[in-house]
């Protein structure tokens, strides 16, 4: 069931999104060679408490996962695409770091992600991240009232596929609201003028996940959570929660 949100409910999700944006900015600023991903997770956990919010990730246990998720951040490094559990190994110069994060504030959820090179990195990694961000923006721009969901996926794929990148198979964006994952599914590749008609009040997370090696396939780590590219190539992830409004898409995960 797809639930359209009222203007007041969208404002409430925007308030949660502001918390997400501020904490992600702090995590990005703290990420450096020698820092452990679990230290980033501890920082985010402290900031969640200060904001009066609640982690949407910690304890989340979908049917396909072996256990509840044990952290407040997903920290994915290099060939890890998404769902990386923050661990002890230190970040190194040139690592490609992707961080996904969501909170609930006053009962409403917002979800966002970014990728960044730790320290100085390769031109190839920076181009991968820039293309992922451009694909996200293209998807947002396509999310106009009266458009269809296929238009969003088509816009994302046009940007992502042009340089030859792969995209994580079987994954995409989702509705957001009282729950972190609601209907509808938001594809990262689709035919235009197909699918759900986008109406004002619809709140969705758009999140392209690109693979440098050009393949869409992936594998899971033994932890049951971390998803890696099947060919070991690097990956990048970018995400915003947005609302469809009468005047166009409104990004809700900005500070």
PDB file of C-alpha atoms in Angstrom:
ATOM      1  CA  UNK A   1       0.000   0.000   0.000  1.00  0.00           C
ATOM      2  CA  UNK A   2       1.343   3.416  -0.997  1.00  0.00           C
ATOM      3  CA  UNK A   3       0.613   6.206   1.472  1.00  0.00           C
ATOM      4  CA  UNK A   4       0.741   9.815   0.287  1.00  0.00           C
ATOM      5  CA  UNK A   5       1.978  12.239   2.933  1.00  0.00           C
ATOM      6  CA  UNK A   6       0.393  15.535   3.920  1.00  0.00           C
ATOM      7  CA  UNK A   7       2.438  18.760   3.750  1.00  0.00           C
ATOM      8  CA  UNK A   8       2.842  18.617   7.530  1.00  0.00           C
ATOM      9  CA  UNK A   9       4.070  15.029   7.388  1.00  0.00           C
ATOM     10  CA  UNK A  10       6.554  15.954   4.664  1.00  0.00           C
ATOM     11  CA  UNK A  11       7.840  18.735   6.923  1.00  0.00           C
ATOM     12  CA  UNK A  12       8.286  16.156   9.690  1.00  0.00           C
ATOM     13  CA  UNK A  13      10.307  13.905   7.364  1.00  0.00           C
ATOM     14  CA  UNK A  14      12.329  16.966   6.371  1.00  0.00           C
ATOM     15  CA  UNK A  15      13.174  17.530  10.046  1.00  0.00           C
ATOM     16  CA  UNK A  16      14.464  13.948  10.259  1.00  0.00           C
ATOM     17  CA  UNK A  17      16.327  14.534   7.008  1.00  0.00           C
ATOM     18  CA  UNK A  18      18.095  17.562   8.454  1.00  0.00           C
ATOM     19  CA  UNK A  19      19.401  15.348  11.274  1.00  0.00           C
ATOM     20  CA  UNK A  20      20.575  12.792   8.717  1.00  0.00           C
ATOM     21  CA  UNK A  21      22.343  15.466   6.671  1.00  0.00           C
ATOM     22  CA  UNK A  22      24.132  17.002   9.677  1.00  0.00           C
ATOM     23  CA  UNK A  23      25.358  13.657  10.965  1.00  0.00           C
ATOM     24  CA  UNK A  24      26.507  12.504   7.538  1.00  0.00           C
ATOM     25  CA  UNK A  25      28.439  15.759   7.160  1.00  0.00           C
ATOM     26  CA  UNK A  26      30.158  15.091  10.493  1.00  0.00           C
ATOM     27  CA  UNK A  27      30.992  11.524   9.462  1.00  0.00           C
ATOM     28  CA  UNK A  28      32.399  12.724   6.133  1.00  0.00           C
ATOM     29  CA  UNK A  29      34.559  15.313   7.888  1.00  0.00           C
ATOM     30  CA  UNK A  30      35.907  12.687  10.316  1.00  0.00           C
ATOM     31  CA  UNK A  31      36.701  10.061   7.683  1.00  0.00           C
ATOM     32  CA  UNK A  32      40.477   9.984   7.155  1.00  0.00           C
ATOM     33  CA  UNK A  33      43.337   7.518   6.825  1.00  0.00           C
ATOM     34  CA  UNK A  34      43.822   5.697  10.135  1.00  0.00           C
ATOM     35  CA  UNK A  35      40.220   6.085  11.301  1.00  0.00           C
ATOM     36  CA  UNK A  36      38.319   2.868  11.986  1.00  0.00           C
ATOM     37  CA  UNK A  37      34.791   2.534  10.512  1.00  0.00           C
ATOM     38  CA  UNK A  38      33.492   1.562  13.966  1.00  0.00           C
ATOM     39  CA  UNK A  39      34.766   4.953  15.221  1.00  0.00           C
ATOM     40  CA  UNK A  40      32.604   6.631  12.582  1.00  0.00           C
ATOM     41  CA  UNK A  41      29.692   4.531  13.805  1.00  0.00           C
ATOM     42  CA  UNK A  42      30.314   5.583  17.414  1.00  0.00           C
ATOM     43  CA  UNK A  43      30.415   9.237  16.354  1.00  0.00           C
ATOM     44  CA  UNK A  44      27.104   8.895  14.518  1.00  0.00           C
ATOM     45  CA  UNK A  45      25.541   7.080  17.486  1.00  0.00           C
ATOM     46  CA  UNK A  46      26.485   9.910  19.848  1.00  0.00           C
ATOM     47  CA  UNK A  47      25.122  12.529  17.448  1.00  0.00           C
ATOM     48  CA  UNK A  48      21.837  10.635  17.068  1.00  0.00           C
ATOM     49  CA  UNK A  49      21.364  10.772  20.837  1.00  0.00           C
ATOM     50  CA  UNK A  50      22.190  14.483  20.939  1.00  0.00           C
ATOM     51  CA  UNK A  51      19.572  15.129  18.242  1.00  0.00           C
ATOM     52  CA  UNK A  52      16.876  13.222  20.116  1.00  0.00           C
ATOM     53  CA  UNK A  53      16.520  10.813  17.201  1.00  0.00           C
ATOM     54  CA  UNK A  54      16.582   7.016  16.933  1.00  0.00           C
ATOM     55  CA  UNK A  55      18.677   4.864  14.592  1.00  0.00           C
ATOM     56  CA  UNK A  56      16.646   3.268  11.816  1.00  0.00           C
ATOM     57  CA  UNK A  57      19.400   0.723  11.105  1.00  0.00           C
ATOM     58  CA  UNK A  58      20.385  -0.731  14.478  1.00  0.00           C
ATOM     59  CA  UNK A  59      18.318  -3.865  15.108  1.00  0.00           C
ATOM     60  CA  UNK A  60      16.700  -3.768  11.647  1.00  0.00           C
ATOM     61  CA  UNK A  61      16.097  -7.409  10.682  1.00  0.00           C
ATOM     62  CA  UNK A  62      14.591  -8.070   7.247  1.00  0.00           C
ATOM     63  CA  UNK A  63      13.629 -11.629   6.373  1.00  0.00           C
ATOM     64  CA  UNK A  64      16.697 -12.230   4.207  1.00  0.00           C
ATOM     65  CA  UNK A  65      19.241 -11.206   6.875  1.00  0.00           C
ATOM     66  CA  UNK A  66      20.693 -13.719   9.345  1.00  0.00           C
ATOM     67  CA  UNK A  67      20.662 -11.259  12.255  1.00  0.00           C
ATOM     68  CA  UNK A  68      19.491  -7.787  13.142  1.00  0.00           C
ATOM     69  CA  UNK A  69      21.795  -5.067  11.852  1.00  0.00           C
ATOM     70  CA  UNK A  70      24.367  -4.276  14.579  1.00  0.00           C
ATOM     71  CA  UNK A  71      25.260  -0.642  13.836  1.00  0.00           C
ATOM     72  CA  UNK A  72      23.803   2.804  13.085  1.00  0.00           C
ATOM     73  CA  UNK A  73      25.805   3.310   9.871  1.00  0.00           C
ATOM     74  CA  UNK A  74      26.388   1.140   6.845  1.00  0.00           C
ATOM     75  CA  UNK A  75      30.076   1.668   5.993  1.00  0.00           C
ATOM     76  CA  UNK A  76      31.122   0.066   2.708  1.00  0.00           C
ATOM     77  CA  UNK A  77      34.728   0.257   1.512  1.00  0.00           C
ATOM     78  CA  UNK A  78      36.134  -0.208  -2.004  1.00  0.00           C
ATOM     79  CA  UNK A  79      34.401  -3.243  -3.584  1.00  0.00           C
ATOM     80  CA  UNK A  80      31.688  -3.259  -0.903  1.00  0.00           C
ATOM     81  CA  UNK A  81      28.617  -1.655  -2.463  1.00  0.00           C
ATOM     82  CA  UNK A  82      26.161  -1.391   0.433  1.00  0.00           C
ATOM     83  CA  UNK A  83      25.307  -2.785   3.891  1.00  0.00           C
ATOM     84  CA  UNK A  84      28.906  -2.923   5.092  1.00  0.00           C
ATOM     85  CA  UNK A  85      29.110  -3.456   8.866  1.00  0.00           C
ATOM     86  CA  UNK A  86      31.533  -0.963  10.475  1.00  0.00           C
ATOM     87  CA  UNK A  87      34.593  -2.866  11.646  1.00  0.00           C
ATOM     88  CA  UNK A  88      38.054  -2.450  13.147  1.00  0.00           C
ATOM     89  CA  UNK A  89      40.351  -2.284  10.090  1.00  0.00           C
ATOM     90  CA  UNK A  90      41.558   1.280   9.616  1.00  0.00           C
ATOM     91  CA  UNK A  91      40.697   3.310   6.541  1.00  0.00           C
ATOM     92  CA  UNK A  92      43.635   3.738   4.198  1.00  0.00           C
ATOM     93  CA  UNK A  93      44.728   6.523   1.863  1.00  0.00           C
ATOM     94  CA  UNK A  94      42.765   6.183  -1.376  1.00  0.00           C
ATOM     95  CA  UNK A  95      39.974   3.971  -0.038  1.00  0.00           C
ATOM     96  CA  UNK A  96      36.568   4.553  -1.618  1.00  0.00           C
ATOM     97  CA  UNK A  97      34.164   4.951   1.300  1.00  0.00           C
ATOM     98  CA  UNK A  98      30.361   4.746   1.028  1.00  0.00           C
ATOM     99  CA  UNK A  99      28.184   5.594   4.035  1.00  0.00           C
ATOM    100  CA  UNK A 100      24.428   4.954   4.268  1.00  0.00           C
ATOM    101  CA  UNK A 101      22.417   6.283   7.197  1.00  0.00           C
ATOM    102  CA  UNK A 102      18.842   6.763   8.384  1.00  0.00           C
ATOM    103  CA  UNK A 103      17.107   7.981  11.531  1.00  0.00           C
ATOM    104  CA  UNK A 104      13.621   8.249  12.907  1.00  0.00           C
ATOM    105  CA  UNK A 105      12.672  11.558  14.501  1.00  0.00           C
ATOM    106  CA  UNK A 106       9.268  11.904  16.159  1.00  0.00           C
ATOM    107  CA  UNK A 107       8.148   8.769  14.346  1.00  0.00           C
ATOM    108  CA  UNK A 108       9.255   9.786  10.843  1.00  0.00           C
ATOM    109  CA  UNK A 109      12.213   8.414   8.879  1.00  0.00           C
ATOM    110  CA  UNK A 110      14.698   9.898   6.421  1.00  0.00           C
ATOM    111  CA  UNK A 111      17.482   8.043   4.584  1.00  0.00           C
ATOM    112  CA  UNK A 112      20.568   9.229   2.670  1.00  0.00           C
ATOM    113  CA  UNK A 113      24.026   8.103   1.555  1.00  0.00           C
ATOM    114  CA  UNK A 114      27.260   9.463   0.131  1.00  0.00           C
ATOM    115  CA  UNK A 115      30.543   8.180  -1.257  1.00  0.00           C
ATOM    116  CA  UNK A 116      33.946   9.839  -0.910  1.00  0.00           C
ATOM    117  CA  UNK A 117      37.614   9.050  -1.481  1.00  0.00           C
ATOM    118  CA  UNK A 118      39.600   8.882   1.767  1.00  0.00           C
ATOM    119  CA  UNK A 119      42.545  11.240   1.492  1.00  0.00           C
ATOM    120  CA  UNK A 120      43.851  11.569  -2.050  1.00  0.00           C
ATOM    121  CA  UNK A 121      42.518   9.053  -4.528  1.00  0.00           C
ATOM    122  CA  UNK A 122      42.491   8.047  -8.148  1.00  0.00           C
ATOM    123  CA  UNK A 123      40.840   9.945 -10.955  1.00  0.00           C
ATOM    124  CA  UNK A 124      38.865   6.794 -11.762  1.00  0.00           C
ATOM    125  CA  UNK A 125      37.328   6.644  -8.265  1.00  0.00           C
ATOM    126  CA  UNK A 126      36.448  10.330  -8.334  1.00  0.00           C
ATOM    127  CA  UNK A 127      34.786   9.922 -11.736  1.00  0.00           C
ATOM    128  CA  UNK A 128      32.788   6.949 -10.436  1.00  0.00           C
ATOM    129  CA  UNK A 129      31.540   8.991  -7.478  1.00  0.00           C
ATOM    130  CA  UNK A 130      30.758  12.018  -9.645  1.00  0.00           C
ATOM    131  CA  UNK A 131      28.752   9.865 -12.057  1.00  0.00           C
ATOM    132  CA  UNK A 132      26.846   8.259  -9.183  1.00  0.00           C
ATOM    133  CA  UNK A 133      25.941  11.696  -7.848  1.00  0.00           C
ATOM    134  CA  UNK A 134      24.942  12.867 -11.339  1.00  0.00           C
ATOM    135  CA  UNK A 135      22.751   9.787 -11.757  1.00  0.00           C
ATOM    136  CA  UNK A 136      21.063  10.569  -8.440  1.00  0.00           C
ATOM    137  CA  UNK A 137      20.435  14.151  -9.516  1.00  0.00           C
ATOM    138  CA  UNK A 138      19.030  12.972 -12.844  1.00  0.00           C
ATOM    139  CA  UNK A 139      16.630  10.694 -11.005  1.00  0.00           C
ATOM    140  CA  UNK A 140      15.553  13.518  -8.727  1.00  0.00           C
ATOM    141  CA  UNK A 141      15.030  15.878 -11.671  1.00  0.00           C
ATOM    142  CA  UNK A 142      12.845  13.255 -13.373  1.00  0.00           C
ATOM    143  CA  UNK A 143      10.633  12.852 -10.284  1.00  0.00           C
ATOM    144  CA  UNK A 144       8.109  15.447 -11.363  1.00  0.00           C
ATOM    145  CA  UNK A 145       4.400  15.364 -10.521  1.00  0.00           C
ATOM    146  CA  UNK A 146       2.626  13.563 -13.334  1.00  0.00           C
ATOM    147  CA  UNK A 147       5.725  11.680 -14.444  1.00  0.00           C
ATOM    148  CA  UNK A 148       5.965   7.910 -13.993  1.00  0.00           C
ATOM    149  CA  UNK A 149       8.342   5.804 -11.939  1.00  0.00           C
ATOM    150  CA  UNK A 150       9.942   4.426 -15.077  1.00  0.00           C
ATOM    151  CA  UNK A 151      11.022   7.958 -15.959  1.00  0.00           C
ATOM    152  CA  UNK A 152      13.110   8.049 -12.762  1.00  0.00           C
ATOM    153  CA  UNK A 153      14.860   4.760 -13.474  1.00  0.00           C
ATOM    154  CA  UNK A 154      15.394   5.699 -17.119  1.00  0.00           C
ATOM    155  CA  UNK A 155      17.023   9.005 -16.159  1.00  0.00           C
ATOM    156  CA  UNK A 156      19.340   7.294 -13.658  1.00  0.00           C
ATOM    157  CA  UNK A 157      20.388   4.608 -16.122  1.00  0.00           C
ATOM    158  CA  UNK A 158      21.114   7.043 -18.951  1.00  0.00           C
ATOM    159  CA  UNK A 159      23.766   8.700 -16.795  1.00  0.00           C
ATOM    160  CA  UNK A 160      25.099   5.534 -15.158  1.00  0.00           C
ATOM    161  CA  UNK A 161      25.385   3.371 -18.261  1.00  0.00           C
ATOM    162  CA  UNK A 162      26.947   5.949 -20.578  1.00  0.00           C
ATOM    163  CA  UNK A 163      30.498   5.537 -19.135  1.00  0.00           C
ATOM    164  CA  UNK A 164      30.066   1.758 -18.998  1.00  0.00           C
ATOM    165  CA  UNK A 165      29.387   1.336 -15.282  1.00  0.00           C
ATOM    166  CA  UNK A 166      27.396  -1.516 -13.825  1.00  0.00           C
ATOM    167  CA  UNK A 167      24.552  -1.050 -11.358  1.00  0.00           C
ATOM    168  CA  UNK A 168      23.727  -3.261  -8.391  1.00  0.00           C
ATOM    169  CA  UNK A 169      21.221  -5.847  -9.602  1.00  0.00           C
ATOM    170  CA  UNK A 170      17.977  -6.484  -7.690  1.00  0.00           C
ATOM    171  CA  UNK A 171      18.305  -3.298  -5.623  1.00  0.00           C
ATOM    172  CA  UNK A 172      16.941   0.221  -5.850  1.00  0.00           C
ATOM    173  CA  UNK A 173      15.231   2.949  -3.907  1.00  0.00           C
ATOM    174  CA  UNK A 174      12.029   2.753  -1.885  1.00  0.00           C
ATOM    175  CA  UNK A 175       9.237   4.638  -0.251  1.00  0.00           C
ATOM    176  CA  UNK A 176       9.975   6.331   3.088  1.00  0.00           C
ATOM    177  CA  UNK A 177       7.709   7.496   5.889  1.00  0.00           C
ATOM    178  CA  UNK A 178       6.781   5.945   9.199  1.00  0.00           C
ATOM    179  CA  UNK A 179       8.959   3.015   8.122  1.00  0.00           C
ATOM    180  CA  UNK A 180      12.382   3.104   6.493  1.00  0.00           C
ATOM    181  CA  UNK A 181      11.271   0.842   3.649  1.00  0.00           C
ATOM    182  CA  UNK A 182       7.785   1.384   2.294  1.00  0.00           C
ATOM    183  CA  UNK A 183       6.111   0.924  -1.071  1.00  0.00           C
ATOM    184  CA  UNK A 184       6.851   1.698  -3.853  1.00  0.00           C
ATOM    185  CA  UNK A 185      10.078   0.222  -5.193  1.00  0.00           C
ATOM    186  CA  UNK A 186      12.149   2.847  -7.043  1.00  0.00           C
ATOM    187  CA  UNK A 187      14.125   1.222  -9.894  1.00  0.00           C
ATOM    188  CA  UNK A 188      17.554   2.409 -10.972  1.00  0.00           C
ATOM    189  CA  UNK A 189      16.861   1.275 -14.526  1.00  0.00           C
ATOM    190  CA  UNK A 190      13.500   1.228 -16.268  1.00  0.00           C
ATOM    191  CA  UNK A 191      11.634   2.098 -19.420  1.00  0.00           C
ATOM    192  CA  UNK A 192      10.270   5.645 -19.580  1.00  0.00           C
ATOM    193  CA  UNK A 193       6.550   6.347 -19.374  1.00  0.00           C
ATOM    194  CA  UNK A 194       5.951   3.111 -17.483  1.00  0.00           C
ATOM    195  CA  UNK A 195       4.936   2.333 -13.923  1.00  0.00           C
ATOM    196  CA  UNK A 196       3.435   4.259 -11.051  1.00  0.00           C
ATOM    197  CA  UNK A 197       2.238   7.809 -11.698  1.00  0.00           C
ATOM    198  CA  UNK A 198       4.063  10.204  -9.376  1.00  0.00           C
ATOM    199  CA  UNK A 199       1.635  12.231  -7.281  1.00  0.00           C
ATOM    200  CA  UNK A 200       2.217  15.071  -4.802  1.00  0.00           C
ATOM    201  CA  UNK A 201       2.684  13.591  -1.341  1.00  0.00           C
ATOM    202  CA  UNK A 202       4.731  10.607  -2.472  1.00  0.00           C
ATOM    203  CA  UNK A 203       7.998  10.356  -0.483  1.00  0.00           C
ATOM    204  CA  UNK A 204      10.748   8.136  -1.858  1.00  0.00           C
ATOM    205  CA  UNK A 205      14.456   7.464  -1.471  1.00  0.00           C
ATOM    206  CA  UNK A 206      16.380   7.444  -4.742  1.00  0.00           C
ATOM    207  CA  UNK A 207      19.727   5.618  -4.544  1.00  0.00           C
ATOM    208  CA  UNK A 208      21.880   4.622  -7.515  1.00  0.00           C
ATOM    209  CA  UNK A 209      24.683   2.135  -6.732  1.00  0.00           C
ATOM    210  CA  UNK A 210      27.335   1.964  -9.469  1.00  0.00           C
ATOM    211  CA  UNK A 211      30.055  -0.631 -10.144  1.00  0.00           C
ATOM    212  CA  UNK A 212      33.277   0.486 -11.835  1.00  0.00           C
ATOM    213  CA  UNK A 213      33.812  -2.902 -13.508  1.00  0.00           C
ATOM    214  CA  UNK A 214      30.650  -2.706 -15.591  1.00  0.00           C
ATOM    215  CA  UNK A 215      28.942  -5.792 -14.186  1.00  0.00           C
ATOM    216  CA  UNK A 216      25.683  -5.721 -12.218  1.00  0.00           C
ATOM    217  CA  UNK A 217      26.308  -8.946 -10.285  1.00  0.00           C
ATOM    218  CA  UNK A 218      27.274  -9.147  -6.622  1.00  0.00           C
ATOM    219  CA  UNK A 219      28.037 -11.486  -3.741  1.00  0.00           C
ATOM    220  CA  UNK A 220      27.384 -11.447   0.005  1.00  0.00           C
ATOM    221  CA  UNK A 221      30.048 -11.630   2.690  1.00  0.00           C
ATOM    222  CA  UNK A 222      29.766 -14.333   5.340  1.00  0.00           C
ATOM    223  CA  UNK A 223      28.206 -11.753   7.680  1.00  0.00           C
ATOM    224  CA  UNK A 224      25.075 -11.982   5.536  1.00  0.00           C
ATOM    225  CA  UNK A 225      24.894  -8.201   5.160  1.00  0.00           C
ATOM    226  CA  UNK A 226      27.820  -6.782   3.206  1.00  0.00           C
ATOM    227  CA  UNK A 227      27.258  -6.794  -0.563  1.00  0.00           C
ATOM    228  CA  UNK A 228      30.347  -6.719  -2.818  1.00  0.00           C
ATOM    229  CA  UNK A 229      30.815  -6.433  -6.566  1.00  0.00           C
ATOM    230  CA  UNK A 230      31.277  -9.883  -8.080  1.00  0.00           C
ATOM    231  CA  UNK A 231      34.405  -8.836  -9.991  1.00  0.00           C
ATOM    232  CA  UNK A 232      36.089  -6.980  -7.104  1.00  0.00           C
ATOM    233  CA  UNK A 233      35.758  -3.595  -8.790  1.00  0.00           C
ATOM    234  CA  UNK A 234      35.015  -0.508  -6.719  1.00  0.00           C
ATOM    235  CA  UNK A 235      31.520   0.797  -6.113  1.00  0.00           C
ATOM    236  CA  UNK A 236      29.840   4.071  -5.178  1.00  0.00           C
ATOM    237  CA  UNK A 237      26.445   4.881  -3.645  1.00  0.00           C
ATOM    238  CA  UNK A 238      24.487   8.133  -3.393  1.00  0.00           C
ATOM    239  CA  UNK A 239      21.018   8.654  -1.940  1.00  0.00           C
ATOM    240  CA  UNK A 240      18.502  11.328  -0.987  1.00  0.00           C
ATOM    241  CA  UNK A 241      14.984  11.151   0.404  1.00  0.00           C
ATOM    242  CA  UNK A 242      12.675  13.365  -1.650  1.00  0.00           C
ATOM    243  CA  UNK A 243       9.014  14.365  -1.735  1.00  0.00           C
ATOM    244  CA  UNK A 244       6.960  14.861  -4.877  1.00  0.00           C
ATOM    245  CA  UNK A 245       5.230  18.235  -4.582  1.00  0.00           C
ATOM    246  CA  UNK A 246       3.010  20.300  -6.866  1.00  0.00           C
ATOM    247  CA  UNK A 247       6.051  22.427  -7.755  1.00  0.00           C
ATOM    248  CA  UNK A 248       8.450  19.526  -8.282  1.00  0.00           C
ATOM    249  CA  UNK A 249      10.762  17.289  -6.258  1.00  0.00           C
ATOM    250  CA  UNK A 250      11.809  18.499  -2.809  1.00  0.00           C
ATOM    251  CA  UNK A 251      14.987  17.040  -1.313  1.00  0.00           C
ATOM    252  CA  UNK A 252      14.362  16.271   2.366  1.00  0.00           C
ATOM    253  CA  UNK A 253      17.866  15.167   3.390  1.00  0.00           C
ATOM    254  CA  UNK A 254      19.614  18.529   3.262  1.00  0.00           C
ATOM    255  CA  UNK A 255      20.805  20.501   6.301  1.00  0.00           C
TER     256      UNK A 255
END
